mmCIF file with all atom_site columns, C-alpha atoms in Angstrom:
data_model
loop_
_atom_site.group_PDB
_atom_site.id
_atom_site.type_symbol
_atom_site.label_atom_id
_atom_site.label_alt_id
_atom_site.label_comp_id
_atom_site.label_asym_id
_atom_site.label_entity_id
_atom_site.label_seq_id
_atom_site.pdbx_PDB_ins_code
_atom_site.Cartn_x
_atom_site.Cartn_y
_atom_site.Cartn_z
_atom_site.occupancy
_atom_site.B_iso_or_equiv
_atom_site.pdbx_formal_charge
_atom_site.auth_seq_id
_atom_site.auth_comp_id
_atom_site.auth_asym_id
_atom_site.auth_atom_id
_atom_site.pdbx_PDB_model_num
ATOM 1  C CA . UNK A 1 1  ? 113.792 83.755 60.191  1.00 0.00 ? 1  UNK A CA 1
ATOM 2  C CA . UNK A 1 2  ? 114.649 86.021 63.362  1.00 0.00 ? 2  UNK A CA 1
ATOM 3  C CA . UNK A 1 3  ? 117.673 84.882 65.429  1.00 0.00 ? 3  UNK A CA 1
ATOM 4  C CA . UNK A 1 4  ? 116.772 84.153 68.934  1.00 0.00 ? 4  UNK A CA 1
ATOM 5  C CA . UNK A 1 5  ? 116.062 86.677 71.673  1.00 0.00 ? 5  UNK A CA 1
ATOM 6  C CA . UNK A 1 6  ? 117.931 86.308 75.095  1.00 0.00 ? 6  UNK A CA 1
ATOM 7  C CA . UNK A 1 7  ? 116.255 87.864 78.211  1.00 0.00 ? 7  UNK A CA 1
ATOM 8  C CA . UNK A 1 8  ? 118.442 87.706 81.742  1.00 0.00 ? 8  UNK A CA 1
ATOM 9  C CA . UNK A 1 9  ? 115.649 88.146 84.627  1.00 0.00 ? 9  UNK A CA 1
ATOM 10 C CA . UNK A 1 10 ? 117.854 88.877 87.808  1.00 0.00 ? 10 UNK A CA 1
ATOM 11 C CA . UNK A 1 11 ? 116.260 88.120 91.528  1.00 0.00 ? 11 UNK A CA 1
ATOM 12 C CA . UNK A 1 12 ? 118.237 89.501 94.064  1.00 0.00 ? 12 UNK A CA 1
ATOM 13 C CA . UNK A 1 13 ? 118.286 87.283 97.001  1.00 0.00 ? 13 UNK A CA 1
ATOM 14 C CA . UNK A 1 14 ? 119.277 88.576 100.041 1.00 0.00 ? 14 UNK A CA 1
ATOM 15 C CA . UNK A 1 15 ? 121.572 86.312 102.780 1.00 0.00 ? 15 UNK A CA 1
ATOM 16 C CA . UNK A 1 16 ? 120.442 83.479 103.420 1.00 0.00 ? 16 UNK A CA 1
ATOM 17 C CA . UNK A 1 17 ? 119.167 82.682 106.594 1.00 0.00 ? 17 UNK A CA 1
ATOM 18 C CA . UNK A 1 18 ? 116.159 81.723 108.861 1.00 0.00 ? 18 UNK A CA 1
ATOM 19 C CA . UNK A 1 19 ? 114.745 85.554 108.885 1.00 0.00 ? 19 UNK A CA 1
ATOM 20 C CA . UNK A 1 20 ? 114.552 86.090 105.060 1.00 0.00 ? 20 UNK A CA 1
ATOM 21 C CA . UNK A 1 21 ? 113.744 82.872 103.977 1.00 0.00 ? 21 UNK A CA 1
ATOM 22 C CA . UNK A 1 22 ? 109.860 84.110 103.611 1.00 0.00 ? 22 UNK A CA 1
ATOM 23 C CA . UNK A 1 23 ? 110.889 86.709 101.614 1.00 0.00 ? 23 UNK A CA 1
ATOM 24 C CA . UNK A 1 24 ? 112.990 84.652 99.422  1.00 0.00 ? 24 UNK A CA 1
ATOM 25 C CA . UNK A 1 25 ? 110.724 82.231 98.666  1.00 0.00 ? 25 UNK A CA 1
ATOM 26 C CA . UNK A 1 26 ? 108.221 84.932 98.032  1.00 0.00 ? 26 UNK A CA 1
ATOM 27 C CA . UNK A 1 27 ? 110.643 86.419 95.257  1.00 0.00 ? 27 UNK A CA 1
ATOM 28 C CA . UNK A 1 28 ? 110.884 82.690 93.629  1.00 0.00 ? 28 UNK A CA 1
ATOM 29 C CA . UNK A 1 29 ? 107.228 82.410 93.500  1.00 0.00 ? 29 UNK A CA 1
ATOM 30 C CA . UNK A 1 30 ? 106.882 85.387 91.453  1.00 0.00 ? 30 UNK A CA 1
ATOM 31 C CA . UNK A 1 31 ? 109.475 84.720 89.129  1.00 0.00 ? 31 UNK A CA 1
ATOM 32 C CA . UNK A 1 32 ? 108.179 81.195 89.085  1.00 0.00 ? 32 UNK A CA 1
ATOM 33 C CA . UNK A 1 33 ? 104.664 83.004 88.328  1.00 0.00 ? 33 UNK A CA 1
ATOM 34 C CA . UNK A 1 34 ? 106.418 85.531 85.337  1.00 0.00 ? 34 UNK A CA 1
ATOM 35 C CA . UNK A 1 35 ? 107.483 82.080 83.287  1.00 0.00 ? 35 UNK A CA 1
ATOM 36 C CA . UNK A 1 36 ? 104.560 80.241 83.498  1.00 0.00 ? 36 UNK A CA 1
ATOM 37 C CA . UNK A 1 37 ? 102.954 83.309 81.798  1.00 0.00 ? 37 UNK A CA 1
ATOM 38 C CA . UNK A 1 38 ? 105.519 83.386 79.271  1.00 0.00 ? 38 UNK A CA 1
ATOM 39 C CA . UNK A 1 39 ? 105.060 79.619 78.404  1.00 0.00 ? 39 UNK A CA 1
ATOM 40 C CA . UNK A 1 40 ? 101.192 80.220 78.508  1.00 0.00 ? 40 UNK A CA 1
ATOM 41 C CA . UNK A 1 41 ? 101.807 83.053 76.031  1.00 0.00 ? 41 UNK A CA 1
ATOM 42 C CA . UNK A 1 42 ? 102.884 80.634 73.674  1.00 0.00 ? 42 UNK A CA 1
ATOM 43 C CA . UNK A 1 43 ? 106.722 80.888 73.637  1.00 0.00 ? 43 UNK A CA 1
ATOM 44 C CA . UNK A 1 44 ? 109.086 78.224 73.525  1.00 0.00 ? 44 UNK A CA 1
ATOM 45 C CA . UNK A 1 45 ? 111.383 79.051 76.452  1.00 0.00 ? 45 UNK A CA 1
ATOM 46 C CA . UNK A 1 46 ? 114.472 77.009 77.567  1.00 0.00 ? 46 UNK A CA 1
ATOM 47 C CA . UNK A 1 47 ? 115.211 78.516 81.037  1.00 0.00 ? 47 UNK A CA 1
ATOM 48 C CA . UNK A 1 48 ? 119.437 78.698 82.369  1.00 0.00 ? 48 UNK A CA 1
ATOM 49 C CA . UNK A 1 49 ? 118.849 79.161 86.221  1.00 0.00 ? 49 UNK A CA 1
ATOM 50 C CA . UNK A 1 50 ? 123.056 79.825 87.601  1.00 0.00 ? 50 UNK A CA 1
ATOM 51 C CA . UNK A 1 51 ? 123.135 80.961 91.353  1.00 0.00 ? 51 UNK A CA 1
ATOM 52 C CA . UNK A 1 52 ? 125.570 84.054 91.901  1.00 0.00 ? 52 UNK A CA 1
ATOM 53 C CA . UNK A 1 53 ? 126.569 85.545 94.951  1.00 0.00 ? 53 UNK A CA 1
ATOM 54 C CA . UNK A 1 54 ? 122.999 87.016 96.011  1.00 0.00 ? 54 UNK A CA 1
ATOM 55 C CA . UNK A 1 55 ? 121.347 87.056 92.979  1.00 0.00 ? 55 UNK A CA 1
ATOM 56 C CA . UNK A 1 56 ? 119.904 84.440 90.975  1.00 0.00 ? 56 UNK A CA 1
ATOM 57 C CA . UNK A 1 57 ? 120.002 85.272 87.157  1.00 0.00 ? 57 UNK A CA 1
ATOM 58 C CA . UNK A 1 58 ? 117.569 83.092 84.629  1.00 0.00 ? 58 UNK A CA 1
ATOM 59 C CA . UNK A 1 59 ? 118.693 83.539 81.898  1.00 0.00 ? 59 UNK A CA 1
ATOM 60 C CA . UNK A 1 60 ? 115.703 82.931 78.921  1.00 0.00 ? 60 UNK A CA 1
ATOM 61 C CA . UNK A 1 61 ? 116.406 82.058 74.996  1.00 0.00 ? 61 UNK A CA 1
ATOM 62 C CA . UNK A 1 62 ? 113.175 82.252 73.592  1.00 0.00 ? 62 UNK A CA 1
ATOM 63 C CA . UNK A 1 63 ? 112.662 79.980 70.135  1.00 0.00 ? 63 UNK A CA 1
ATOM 64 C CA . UNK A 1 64 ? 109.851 82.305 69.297  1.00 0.00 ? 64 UNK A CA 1
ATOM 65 C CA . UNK A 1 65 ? 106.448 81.349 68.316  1.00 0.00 ? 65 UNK A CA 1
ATOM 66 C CA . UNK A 1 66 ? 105.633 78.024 67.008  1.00 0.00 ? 66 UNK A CA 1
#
């Protein structure tokens, strides 16, 4: 039985305000994009989102395989 593997997946986020919202929301898609892959790939994935001061850290515990 293999203990659980912890992945931290940091988007930086730069201030936010009218001119980089586009860009920010382009940066969530594609992180948004990288899970659904993951939980595609078969992995059971419990995902920790916690909002920092310009960066957004998910943190992932994947249960492995099932």
């Amino acid at each position: 039985m293999r203990s659980l593997t912890k992945k931290l997946i940091k988007v930086i986020l730069p201030e936010l305000n009218m001119s980089v919202a586009p860009n920010w929301k382009r940066r969530l898609t594609t992180t948004n994009r990288l899970i659904k892959s993951w939980k595609l790939s078969g992995a059971n994935l419990m995902l920790y989102p916690v909002k920092l001061a310009g960066t957004i850290k998910i943190q992932v515990i994947d249960g492995g395989q099932k």
